[in-house]
mmCIF file of C-alpha atoms in Angstrom:
data_model
loop_
_atom_site.group_PDB
_atom_site.id
_atom_site.type_symbol
_atom_site.label_atom_id
_atom_site.label_comp_id
_atom_site.label_asym_id
_atom_site.label_seq_id
_atom_site.Cartn_x
_atom_site.Cartn_y
_atom_site.Cartn_z
ATOM 1 C CA MET A 1 -18.580 -58.891 9.191
ATOM 2 C CA LYS A 2 -15.276 -57.287 10.222
ATOM 3 C CA ASN A 3 -14.071 -57.382 6.608
ATOM 4 C CA TYR A 4 -17.217 -55.538 5.489
ATOM 5 C CA LEU A 5 -16.588 -52.817 8.058
ATOM 6 C CA LYS A 6 -13.012 -52.437 6.863
ATOM 7 C CA LEU A 7 -14.216 -52.115 3.271
ATOM 8 C CA ALA A 8 -16.850 -49.579 4.295
ATOM 9 C CA PHE A 9 -14.216 -47.274 5.829
ATOM 10 C CA LEU A 10 -11.659 -47.673 3.018
ATOM 11 C CA PRO A 11 -13.137 -44.933 0.745
ATOM 12 C CA ALA A 12 -13.198 -42.472 3.634
ATOM 13 C CA ILE A 13 -9.566 -43.219 4.458
ATOM 14 C CA LEU A 14 -8.535 -42.839 0.829
ATOM 15 C CA LEU A 15 -10.404 -39.546 0.439
ATOM 16 C CA THR A 16 -8.918 -37.969 3.542
ATOM 17 C CA SER A 17 -5.414 -38.972 2.524
ATOM 18 C CA CYS A 18 -5.821 -37.027 -0.748
ATOM 19 C CA VAL A 19 -6.566 -33.709 0.987
ATOM 20 C CA HIS A 20 -3.701 -31.204 0.945
ATOM 21 C CA LYS A 21 -2.853 -31.051 4.607
ATOM 22 C CA GLY A 22 -0.813 -27.903 4.006
ATOM 23 C CA GLU A 23 -3.649 -25.794 2.576
ATOM 24 C CA PHE A 24 -5.123 -23.227 4.923
ATOM 25 C CA TYR A 25 -6.945 -19.915 4.812
ATOM 26 C CA LEU A 26 -5.177 -16.648 5.388
ATOM 27 C CA SER A 27 -6.605 -14.569 8.211
ATOM 28 C CA GLU A 28 -9.842 -13.087 6.885
ATOM 29 C CA LYS A 29 -8.585 -9.486 6.670
ATOM 30 C CA TYR A 30 -6.043 -10.492 3.997
ATOM 31 C CA TYR A 31 -8.852 -11.408 1.565
ATOM 32 C CA THR A 32 -9.909 -7.956 0.401
ATOM 33 C CA LYS A 33 -11.065 -6.448 -2.876
ATOM 34 C CA GLU A 34 -10.585 -2.865 -1.684
ATOM 35 C CA ALA A 35 -7.005 -3.221 -0.495
ATOM 36 C CA SER A 36 -5.639 -6.158 -2.455
ATOM 37 C CA GLY A 37 -1.981 -5.987 -3.385
ATOM 38 C CA LEU A 38 1.078 -5.132 -1.343
ATOM 39 C CA LEU A 39 0.704 -3.288 1.957
ATOM 40 C CA GLN A 40 3.962 -1.478 2.714
ATOM 41 C CA ASP A 41 5.339 -2.155 6.189
ATOM 42 C CA SER A 42 7.861 0.648 6.628
ATOM 43 C CA ASP A 43 8.886 -0.215 10.197
ATOM 44 C CA PHE A 44 8.040 -3.941 10.506
ATOM 45 C CA SER A 45 5.173 -3.140 12.919
ATOM 46 C CA LEU A 46 2.500 -4.769 10.726
ATOM 47 C CA ILE A 47 4.358 -8.064 10.489
ATOM 48 C CA GLU A 48 5.247 -7.940 14.170
ATOM 49 C CA ALA A 49 1.562 -7.457 15.050
ATOM 50 C CA ALA A 50 0.500 -10.257 12.686
ATOM 51 C CA LEU A 51 2.991 -12.638 14.284
ATOM 52 C CA ASN A 52 1.989 -11.615 17.823
ATOM 53 C CA ASN A 53 -1.697 -12.126 16.933
ATOM 54 C CA ASN A 54 -0.987 -15.574 15.416
ATOM 55 C CA GLU A 55 -2.339 -14.493 12.033
ATOM 56 C CA SER A 56 -2.017 -16.423 8.784
ATOM 57 C CA PHE A 57 -0.493 -14.165 6.137
ATOM 58 C CA GLY A 58 2.011 -13.747 3.347
ATOM 59 C CA ALA A 59 4.820 -11.243 3.075
ATOM 60 C CA TYR A 60 6.864 -10.026 0.134
ATOM 61 C CA ILE A 61 10.352 -8.808 1.006
ATOM 62 C CA TYR A 62 12.090 -6.537 -1.486
ATOM 63 C CA THR A 63 14.994 -4.130 -1.832
ATOM 64 C CA VAL A 64 14.631 -0.662 -3.339
ATOM 65 C CA GLY A 65 16.542 -0.482 -6.630
ATOM 66 C CA CYS A 66 16.810 -4.274 -7.003
ATOM 67 C CA GLY A 67 16.458 -5.380 -10.643
ATOM 68 C CA VAL A 68 15.171 -8.872 -9.768
ATOM 69 C CA CYS A 69 12.634 -7.325 -7.367
ATOM 70 C CA ALA A 70 11.468 -4.943 -10.110
ATOM 71 C CA LYS A 71 10.979 -7.898 -12.465
ATOM 72 C CA PHE A 72 9.043 -9.951 -9.864
ATOM 73 C CA GLU A 73 6.844 -7.185 -8.453
ATOM 74 C CA PRO A 74 4.421 -7.147 -11.438
ATOM 75 C CA VAL A 75 4.039 -10.941 -11.072
ATOM 76 C CA ILE A 76 3.121 -10.847 -7.385
ATOM 77 C CA THR A 77 0.984 -7.722 -7.806
ATOM 78 C CA GLU A 78 -1.034 -9.287 -10.641
ATOM 79 C CA PHE A 79 -1.539 -12.432 -8.557
ATOM 80 C CA LEU A 80 -2.699 -10.476 -5.486
ATOM 81 C CA LYS A 81 -5.100 -8.307 -7.519
ATOM 82 C CA LYS A 82 -6.465 -11.318 -9.437
ATOM 83 C CA TYR A 83 -7.379 -13.139 -6.225
ATOM 84 C CA ASP A 84 -8.173 -10.092 -4.031
ATOM 85 C CA ILE A 85 -5.444 -10.930 -1.541
ATOM 86 C CA GLN A 86 -3.152 -8.653 0.439
ATOM 87 C CA PHE A 87 0.455 -9.448 1.433
ATOM 88 C CA LEU A 88 2.509 -7.371 3.826
ATOM 89 C CA SER A 89 5.645 -5.895 2.303
ATOM 90 C CA PRO A 90 8.671 -4.670 4.263
ATOM 91 C CA THR A 91 11.986 -3.805 2.676
ATOM 92 C CA TYR A 92 14.914 -6.092 3.321
ATOM 93 C CA GLN A 93 16.760 -3.132 4.838
ATOM 94 C CA VAL A 94 14.001 -2.611 7.448
ATOM 95 C CA MET A 95 13.994 -6.306 8.276
ATOM 96 C CA LYS A 96 17.751 -6.315 8.882
ATOM 97 C CA GLN A 97 17.285 -3.549 11.469
ATOM 98 C CA THR A 98 14.848 -5.628 13.527
ATOM 99 C CA ASP A 99 15.086 -8.873 15.426
ATOM 100 C CA ASN A 100 12.614 -11.060 13.562
ATOM 101 C CA PRO A 101 12.104 -14.681 12.504
ATOM 102 C CA ILE A 102 11.813 -13.898 8.792
ATOM 103 C CA LEU A 103 15.572 -13.425 8.461
ATOM 104 C CA ASP A 104 15.984 -17.071 9.491
ATOM 105 C CA HIS A 105 14.301 -18.012 6.204
ATOM 106 C CA VAL A 106 14.623 -15.126 3.744
ATOM 107 C CA LYS A 107 18.296 -14.425 3.119
ATOM 108 C CA TYR A 108 17.929 -12.412 -0.104
ATOM 109 C CA ALA A 109 15.483 -10.109 -1.806
ATOM 110 C CA PRO A 110 13.132 -10.644 -3.375
ATOM 111 C CA GLY A 111 11.588 -13.215 -1.127
ATOM 112 C CA VAL A 112 8.120 -14.371 -0.163
ATOM 113 C CA ILE A 113 7.245 -16.009 3.124
ATOM 114 C CA ILE A 114 4.031 -17.582 4.355
ATOM 115 C CA PHE A 115 2.919 -17.891 7.971
ATOM 116 C CA HIS A 116 0.032 -19.906 9.391
ATOM 117 C CA GLU A 117 -1.249 -18.881 12.808
ATOM 118 C CA GLY A 118 1.970 -16.953 13.408
ATOM 119 C CA LYS A 119 4.244 -19.872 12.524
ATOM 120 C CA TYR A 120 6.560 -20.166 9.516
ATOM 121 C CA VAL A 121 5.235 -22.439 6.750
ATOM 122 C CA ALA A 122 7.276 -21.797 3.596
ATOM 123 C CA ASP A 123 9.378 -19.311 1.712
ATOM 124 C CA LEU A 124 10.149 -18.588 -1.902
ATOM 125 C CA ASP A 125 13.876 -18.116 -2.471
ATOM 126 C CA SER A 126 15.063 -16.045 -5.428
ATOM 127 C CA ASN A 127 18.429 -17.858 -5.330
ATOM 128 C CA ASP A 128 16.938 -21.349 -5.549
ATOM 129 C CA GLU A 129 16.526 -22.755 -9.075
ATOM 130 C CA LYS A 130 13.468 -24.790 -8.052
ATOM 131 C CA ASP A 131 11.634 -21.496 -7.383
ATOM 132 C CA THR A 132 12.415 -19.924 -10.784
ATOM 133 C CA ASP A 133 8.942 -20.530 -12.297
ATOM 134 C CA ALA A 134 7.253 -18.917 -9.303
ATOM 135 C CA PHE A 135 9.315 -15.747 -9.782
ATOM 136 C CA ASN A 136 8.826 -15.569 -13.552
ATOM 137 C CA SER A 137 5.084 -15.969 -14.074
ATOM 138 C CA VAL A 138 1.738 -15.483 -12.381
ATOM 139 C CA ASN A 139 0.870 -19.122 -13.145
ATOM 140 C CA GLY A 140 4.131 -20.302 -11.578
ATOM 141 C CA PHE A 141 3.591 -18.130 -8.516
ATOM 142 C CA THR A 142 -0.014 -19.308 -8.200
ATOM 143 C CA SER A 143 1.141 -22.935 -8.330
ATOM 144 C CA TRP A 144 3.593 -22.287 -5.526
ATOM 145 C CA VAL A 145 1.135 -20.351 -3.321
ATOM 146 C CA THR A 146 -1.689 -22.871 -3.677
ATOM 147 C CA GLN A 147 0.479 -25.572 -2.151
ATOM 148 C CA TYR A 148 -0.088 -23.706 1.108
ATOM 149 C CA ILE A 149 -3.006 -21.289 1.057
ATOM 150 C CA LYS A 150 -6.536 -21.221 -0.287
ATOM 151 C CA LEU A 151 -7.112 -18.408 -2.742
ATOM 152 C CA SER A 152 -10.481 -17.341 -1.373
ATOM 153 C CA LEU A 153 -12.707 -17.785 1.638
ATOM 154 C CA GLU A 154 -15.178 -19.642 -0.599
ATOM 155 C CA ASP A 155 -12.740 -22.516 -1.324
#
């Protein structure tokens, strides 16, 4: 009888082990058709509030006049518009003027960072060769993002 019980629970154990434990929803306000795209954070107050409120969100860090940033911005913008998602977007210069946890992870621009319930989850590093696909195409960026977040509230 004990062996039958073990066999009965085996499919459930196998199914739960296949679930991406890292996937989560962004905070609901970041799924938006009306305001999808990049929301400029000129003084870091939006990110600071999101962190203080333990929100789940993404942020795109860029530098004005940066050629790599200019090449990546259409990729991230197309992704955000396609999936009706909003990311916060401070400049690297603004971030350097504040005491914040993002600088522990994003050392260069452009960079993307994901937080879940106010805690760091992952970052995309423009100086890391393993992240090249994510910076060069919407499909590559989508593959990277979906390791961590669900693309809609319906997922």
